Amino acid sequence: MRILITNDDGIDALGIKRLTEALLTLESADIYVVAPVEEKSGVGHGVTYRSALSPEERDFYGLPVKAWAVNGNPADCVKAAYHLLFEDDQKPDIVFSGINVGANLGRDIYYSGTCSGAREAVILGIPGVALSYDNWEDQDNYGDVVEMIRPLVQSFGEKAMNNELPPEVFWNVNIPHLPLNDVKGILPASLSLNHYEDRYHQEAEGYFLTRTYPDGIPLAEPQDYHLLKHGYIAVTPIHIDATDKGLLKAMDEWPLVKEWGKRG
């Protein structure tokens, strides 16, 4: 199994090291790390085409992996690795992106470089998994995360090798910042699109974007934010085709479409 690892916190981040350590426990796996040379949080699915990319081979904490740092975004890393670092008959079997500092929930999937690394993999026809850890307030502490994700990454790896993962879907995994024994389980989750509100606050340099979160988090439905805050690992399948097929059909009845839609 050939595994490609990327992230958006940069190749020197502790989270990507922890992810690599978890994946090194898998049998018969060749692991490649291709990650941004510096932090690229919040860049979304940006790609670089107005300047050149220069992948630089790196030692990676002395671990038995091949690693490159790229002067680009997470999507660049996956795209460049696919086209420049792998032979046509030796493409990665699966891409893991993370482990991100802090969760990526709901609307975050559109801003997150971590999610974009996994999404780019799926665009290229490779299964992709994004992993984020809810330790934003305790960023140097990855606790038991390696033990938590080991069965998950093994399961995804096995499913990828057996062609059991659906095309055009990446998997968004959010992990609570708890001791292993306090994690209640792993559950499928829908996106919680409205669990925070944007706020700007003014400082001397200008305005900074922040968020406010609700008080009290009832577990009313299986959404990623609510499950995470109640101690569950939340796993969300994200389809990369955002077309609203129902609305597409309804558009046939729009007067303008009826009038102009069949013109030669």
Short mmCIF file of C-alpha atoms in Angstrom, two decimals:
data_model
loop_
_atom_site.label_atom_id
_atom_site.label_comp_id
_atom_site.label_asym_id
_atom_site.label_seq_id
_atom_site.Cartn_x
_atom_site.Cartn_y
_atom_site.Cartn_z
CA MET A 1 0.00 0.00 0.00
CA ARG A 2 1.32 3.42 -0.99
CA ILE A 3 0.19 6.18 1.37
CA LEU A 4 0.55 9.90 0.72
CA ILE A 5 0.35 12.25 3.71
CA THR A 6 -0.15 16.01 3.59
CA ASN A 7 -1.49 18.77 5.86
CA ASP A 8 -2.04 22.52 6.07
CA ASP A 9 -0.11 23.27 9.27
CA GLY A 10 3.21 22.73 7.50
CA ILE A 11 5.67 19.87 7.28
CA ASP A 12 7.22 20.72 10.68
CA ALA A 13 3.89 20.57 12.54
CA LEU A 14 3.47 18.02 15.30
CA GLY A 15 0.13 16.79 13.95
CA ILE A 16 1.56 15.42 10.72
CA LYS A 17 4.24 13.62 12.70
CA ARG A 18 1.58 11.99 14.86
CA LEU A 19 -0.38 10.93 11.78
CA THR A 20 2.75 9.41 10.26
CA GLU A 21 3.47 7.52 13.47
CA ALA A 22 -0.02 6.02 13.39
CA LEU A 23 0.34 4.99 9.75
CA LEU A 24 3.74 3.43 10.33
CA THR A 25 2.03 0.78 12.44
CA LEU A 26 0.31 -0.56 9.30
CA GLU A 27 1.87 -3.58 7.66
CA SER A 28 3.38 -3.42 4.15
CA ALA A 29 2.91 0.32 3.70
CA ASP A 30 5.22 2.70 1.83
CA ILE A 31 4.68 6.18 3.21
CA TYR A 32 5.32 9.49 1.46
CA VAL A 33 4.98 12.88 3.16
CA VAL A 34 4.44 15.90 0.90
CA ALA A 35 3.41 18.98 2.85
CA PRO A 36 3.67 22.79 2.72
CA VAL A 37 6.96 24.28 3.78
CA GLU A 38 5.02 26.70 6.04
CA GLU A 39 1.59 26.96 7.62
CA LYS A 40 -1.27 27.26 5.12
CA SER A 41 -4.34 27.16 7.35
CA GLY A 42 -7.52 28.59 5.87
CA VAL A 43 -6.28 28.65 2.26
CA GLY A 44 -9.13 26.44 1.09
CA HIS A 45 -8.55 24.72 -2.25
CA GLY A 46 -6.16 27.30 -3.61
CA VAL A 47 -3.63 26.14 -6.21
CA THR A 48 -0.43 27.83 -7.36
CA TYR A 49 0.01 28.64 -11.03
CA ARG A 50 1.55 32.14 -11.15
CA SER A 51 4.79 30.97 -9.56
CA ALA A 52 6.86 27.79 -9.73
CA LEU A 53 6.66 24.97 -7.24
CA SER A 54 9.96 23.55 -5.99
CA PRO A 55 9.55 20.31 -4.00
CA GLU A 56 12.49 19.91 -1.63
CA GLU A 57 13.35 16.47 -0.25
CA ARG A 58 13.53 16.41 3.54
CA ASP A 59 14.44 14.18 6.42
CA PHE A 60 11.27 13.69 8.45
CA TYR A 61 12.06 13.28 12.15
CA GLY A 62 14.31 10.35 11.26
CA LEU A 63 11.25 8.22 10.46
CA PRO A 64 11.40 5.61 7.65
CA VAL A 65 9.41 7.65 5.12
CA LYS A 66 10.18 9.71 2.02
CA ALA A 67 9.33 13.36 2.52
CA TRP A 68 9.21 16.59 0.53
CA ALA A 69 8.38 20.17 1.51
CA VAL A 70 6.53 22.20 -1.13
CA ASN A 71 6.28 25.98 -1.42
CA GLY A 72 2.55 25.83 -1.99
CA ASN A 73 -0.83 24.92 -0.55
CA PRO A 74 -2.14 21.49 0.49
CA ALA A 75 -3.91 21.02 -2.86
CA ASP A 76 -0.61 21.87 -4.57
CA CYS A 77 1.16 19.24 -2.49
CA VAL A 78 -1.21 16.46 -3.51
CA LYS A 79 -1.36 17.57 -7.14
CA ALA A 80 2.42 17.94 -7.42
CA ALA A 81 3.06 14.63 -5.68
CA TYR A 82 0.65 12.85 -8.01
CA HIS A 83 2.16 14.28 -11.19
CA LEU A 84 5.83 14.76 -10.26
CA LEU A 85 6.81 12.27 -7.58
CA PHE A 86 4.93 9.10 -8.54
CA GLU A 87 5.20 7.00 -11.69
CA ASP A 88 1.99 6.41 -13.63
CA ASP A 89 1.74 2.82 -12.44
CA GLN A 90 2.76 3.66 -8.87
CA LYS A 91 0.21 6.26 -7.78
CA PRO A 92 -0.84 6.48 -4.11
CA ASP A 93 -3.55 4.11 -2.95
CA ILE A 94 -4.88 6.61 -0.39
CA VAL A 95 -4.17 10.14 0.87
CA PHE A 96 -4.40 11.18 4.51
CA SER A 97 -4.43 14.90 5.35
CA GLY A 98 -3.71 16.19 8.86
CA ILE A 99 -3.72 15.87 11.75
CA ASN A 100 -4.98 19.45 11.90
CA VAL A 101 -4.62 21.63 14.98
CA GLY A 102 -8.26 22.23 15.89
CA ALA A 103 -11.45 20.79 14.46
CA ASN A 104 -12.80 21.26 10.93
CA LEU A 105 -16.58 21.16 11.24
CA GLY A 106 -19.52 22.24 9.13
CA ARG A 107 -18.63 25.23 6.97
CA ASP A 108 -14.95 24.71 7.76
CA ILE A 109 -14.72 22.17 4.96
CA TYR A 110 -14.84 25.05 2.46
CA TYR A 111 -12.03 27.02 4.11
CA SER A 112 -9.85 24.21 5.39
CA GLY A 113 -6.58 23.37 3.71
CA THR A 114 -6.69 20.03 5.53
CA CYS A 115 -9.97 19.13 3.85
CA SER A 116 -8.67 20.40 0.53
CA GLY A 117 -5.76 17.99 0.64
CA ALA A 118 -8.23 15.10 0.89
CA ARG A 119 -10.57 16.67 -1.68
CA GLU A 120 -7.75 17.07 -4.21
CA ALA A 121 -6.94 13.39 -3.81
CA VAL A 122 -10.52 12.48 -4.71
CA ILE A 123 -10.43 14.84 -7.71
CA LEU A 124 -7.41 12.84 -8.89
CA GLY A 125 -9.25 9.55 -8.37
CA ILE A 126 -7.62 8.56 -5.07
CA PRO A 127 -9.46 8.04 -1.75
CA GLY A 128 -8.86 10.93 0.63
CA VAL A 129 -9.25 11.27 4.41
CA ALA A 130 -8.95 14.52 6.39
CA LEU A 131 -8.25 14.29 10.12
CA SER A 132 -8.58 17.10 12.66
CA TYR A 133 -8.07 17.16 16.42
CA ASP A 134 -10.05 19.43 18.75
CA ASN A 135 -7.02 20.83 20.55
CA TRP A 136 -7.11 24.45 19.40
CA GLU A 137 -6.83 25.67 23.00
CA ASP A 138 -4.07 23.15 23.78
CA GLN A 139 -2.10 23.00 20.55
CA ASP A 140 1.05 21.26 21.77
CA ASN A 141 -0.92 18.40 23.30
CA TYR A 142 -1.91 15.53 21.01
CA GLY A 143 -2.73 13.23 23.91
CA ASP A 144 -3.84 9.76 22.84
CA VAL A 145 -4.59 10.73 19.25
CA VAL A 146 -2.28 8.11 17.72
CA GLU A 147 -4.09 5.32 19.57
CA MET A 148 -7.46 6.85 18.67
CA ILE A 149 -6.89 7.02 14.93
CA ARG A 150 -4.92 3.80 14.45
CA PRO A 151 -8.02 1.61 13.89
CA LEU A 152 -9.58 4.31 11.68
CA VAL A 153 -6.61 4.68 9.34
CA GLN A 154 -6.21 0.92 9.18
CA SER A 155 -9.87 0.51 8.21
CA PHE A 156 -9.66 3.21 5.54
CA GLY A 157 -6.45 1.72 4.20
CA GLU A 158 -7.96 -1.75 3.93
CA LYS A 159 -11.09 -0.41 2.24
CA ALA A 160 -8.97 1.57 -0.23
CA MET A 161 -6.93 -1.52 -1.14
CA ASN A 162 -10.14 -3.52 -1.67
CA ASN A 163 -11.77 -0.75 -3.73
CA GLU A 164 -14.55 -0.46 -1.16
CA LEU A 165 -14.53 3.34 -0.87
CA PRO A 166 -16.94 5.25 -3.13
CA PRO A 167 -15.51 7.57 -5.79
CA GLU A 168 -15.97 11.35 -5.53
CA VAL A 169 -16.21 11.25 -1.73
CA PHE A 170 -13.62 12.30 0.84
CA TRP A 171 -13.94 11.58 4.53
CA ASN A 172 -13.81 14.32 7.15
CA VAL A 173 -12.79 12.97 10.57
CA ASN A 174 -12.95 15.07 13.75
CA ILE A 175 -11.45 13.74 16.97
CA PRO A 176 -12.26 14.99 20.49
CA HIS A 177 -9.44 16.18 22.74
CA LEU A 178 -10.04 13.56 25.41
CA PRO A 179 -8.19 10.64 26.96
CA LEU A 180 -8.69 7.49 24.91
CA ASN A 181 -10.87 5.82 27.55
CA ASP A 182 -13.24 8.83 27.59
CA VAL A 183 -14.02 8.69 23.87
CA LYS A 184 -17.57 7.36 23.55
CA GLY A 185 -17.24 5.91 20.06
CA ILE A 186 -17.06 6.60 16.33
CA LEU A 187 -20.25 7.79 14.62
CA PRO A 188 -21.29 8.97 11.14
CA ALA A 189 -22.12 12.66 11.14
CA SER A 190 -23.75 15.24 8.93
CA LEU A 191 -22.29 18.73 8.66
CA SER A 192 -23.29 21.28 11.28
CA LEU A 193 -23.49 24.37 9.09
CA ASN A 194 -24.72 26.89 11.66
CA HIS A 195 -22.95 26.18 14.94
CA TYR A 196 -20.93 29.40 15.00
CA GLU A 197 -21.19 33.04 13.97
CA ASP A 198 -18.42 35.19 12.46
CA ARG A 199 -17.31 38.29 14.33
CA TYR A 200 -14.63 40.86 13.60
CA HIS A 201 -12.77 42.62 16.38
CA GLN A 202 -10.58 45.66 15.95
CA GLU A 203 -6.97 45.89 17.01
CA ALA A 204 -4.22 48.34 16.17
CA GLU A 205 -3.39 46.55 12.90
CA GLY A 206 -6.99 46.36 11.73
CA TYR A 207 -9.86 43.87 11.98
CA PHE A 208 -9.42 40.21 12.90
CA LEU A 209 -11.95 37.49 12.20
CA THR A 210 -13.14 35.49 15.21
CA ARG A 211 -16.10 33.24 16.03
CA THR A 212 -18.71 32.92 18.71
CA TYR A 213 -20.15 29.55 19.71
CA PRO A 214 -23.46 28.72 21.39
CA ASP A 215 -23.80 28.00 25.10
CA GLY A 216 -24.95 24.50 25.81
CA ILE A 217 -24.68 21.84 23.14
CA PRO A 218 -27.62 19.42 23.16
CA LEU A 219 -27.10 16.24 21.18
CA ALA A 220 -30.29 16.78 19.19
CA GLU A 221 -29.13 15.32 15.90
CA PRO A 222 -26.05 13.53 14.55
CA GLN A 223 -24.15 16.58 13.34
CA ASP A 224 -20.36 16.73 13.48
CA TYR A 225 -20.09 19.62 15.95
CA HIS A 226 -22.56 18.17 18.43
CA LEU A 227 -21.12 14.64 18.30
CA LEU A 228 -17.57 15.93 18.76
CA LYS A 229 -18.52 18.04 21.78
CA HIS A 230 -20.25 15.03 23.33
CA GLY A 231 -17.11 12.92 23.11
CA TYR A 232 -17.52 11.07 19.83
CA ILE A 233 -15.20 10.80 16.85
CA ALA A 234 -17.31 12.21 14.01
CA VAL A 235 -16.85 10.88 10.46
CA THR A 236 -18.54 12.72 7.58
CA PRO A 237 -18.56 11.60 3.93
CA ILE A 238 -18.25 14.70 1.71
CA HIS A 239 -19.29 14.38 -1.92
CA ILE A 240 -17.27 16.62 -4.22
CA ASP A 241 -20.16 17.09 -6.69
CA ALA A 242 -22.11 19.98 -5.16
CA THR A 243 -24.81 20.03 -7.86
CA ASP A 244 -28.35 20.20 -6.47
CA LYS A 245 -29.85 17.52 -8.73
CA GLY A 246 -33.40 18.17 -7.53
CA LEU A 247 -33.20 21.87 -8.31
CA LEU A 248 -31.59 21.09 -11.65
CA LYS A 249 -34.70 19.17 -12.66
CA ALA A 250 -37.03 21.87 -11.34
CA MET A 251 -35.26 24.42 -13.55
CA ASP A 252 -36.88 22.76 -16.59
CA GLU A 253 -40.07 24.58 -15.55
CA TRP A 254 -38.52 28.03 -15.39
CA PRO A 255 -40.16 30.22 -18.10
CA LEU A 256 -36.79 31.40 -19.38
CA VAL A 257 -35.53 27.83 -19.72
CA LYS A 258 -38.73 26.75 -21.47
CA GLU A 259 -38.44 29.69 -23.86
CA TRP A 260 -34.71 29.54 -24.58
CA GLY A 261 -33.61 26.08 -23.52
CA LYS A 262 -34.33 24.31 -26.82
CA ARG A 263 -33.13 26.94 -29.27
CA GLY A 264 -30.87 25.45 -31.88
#
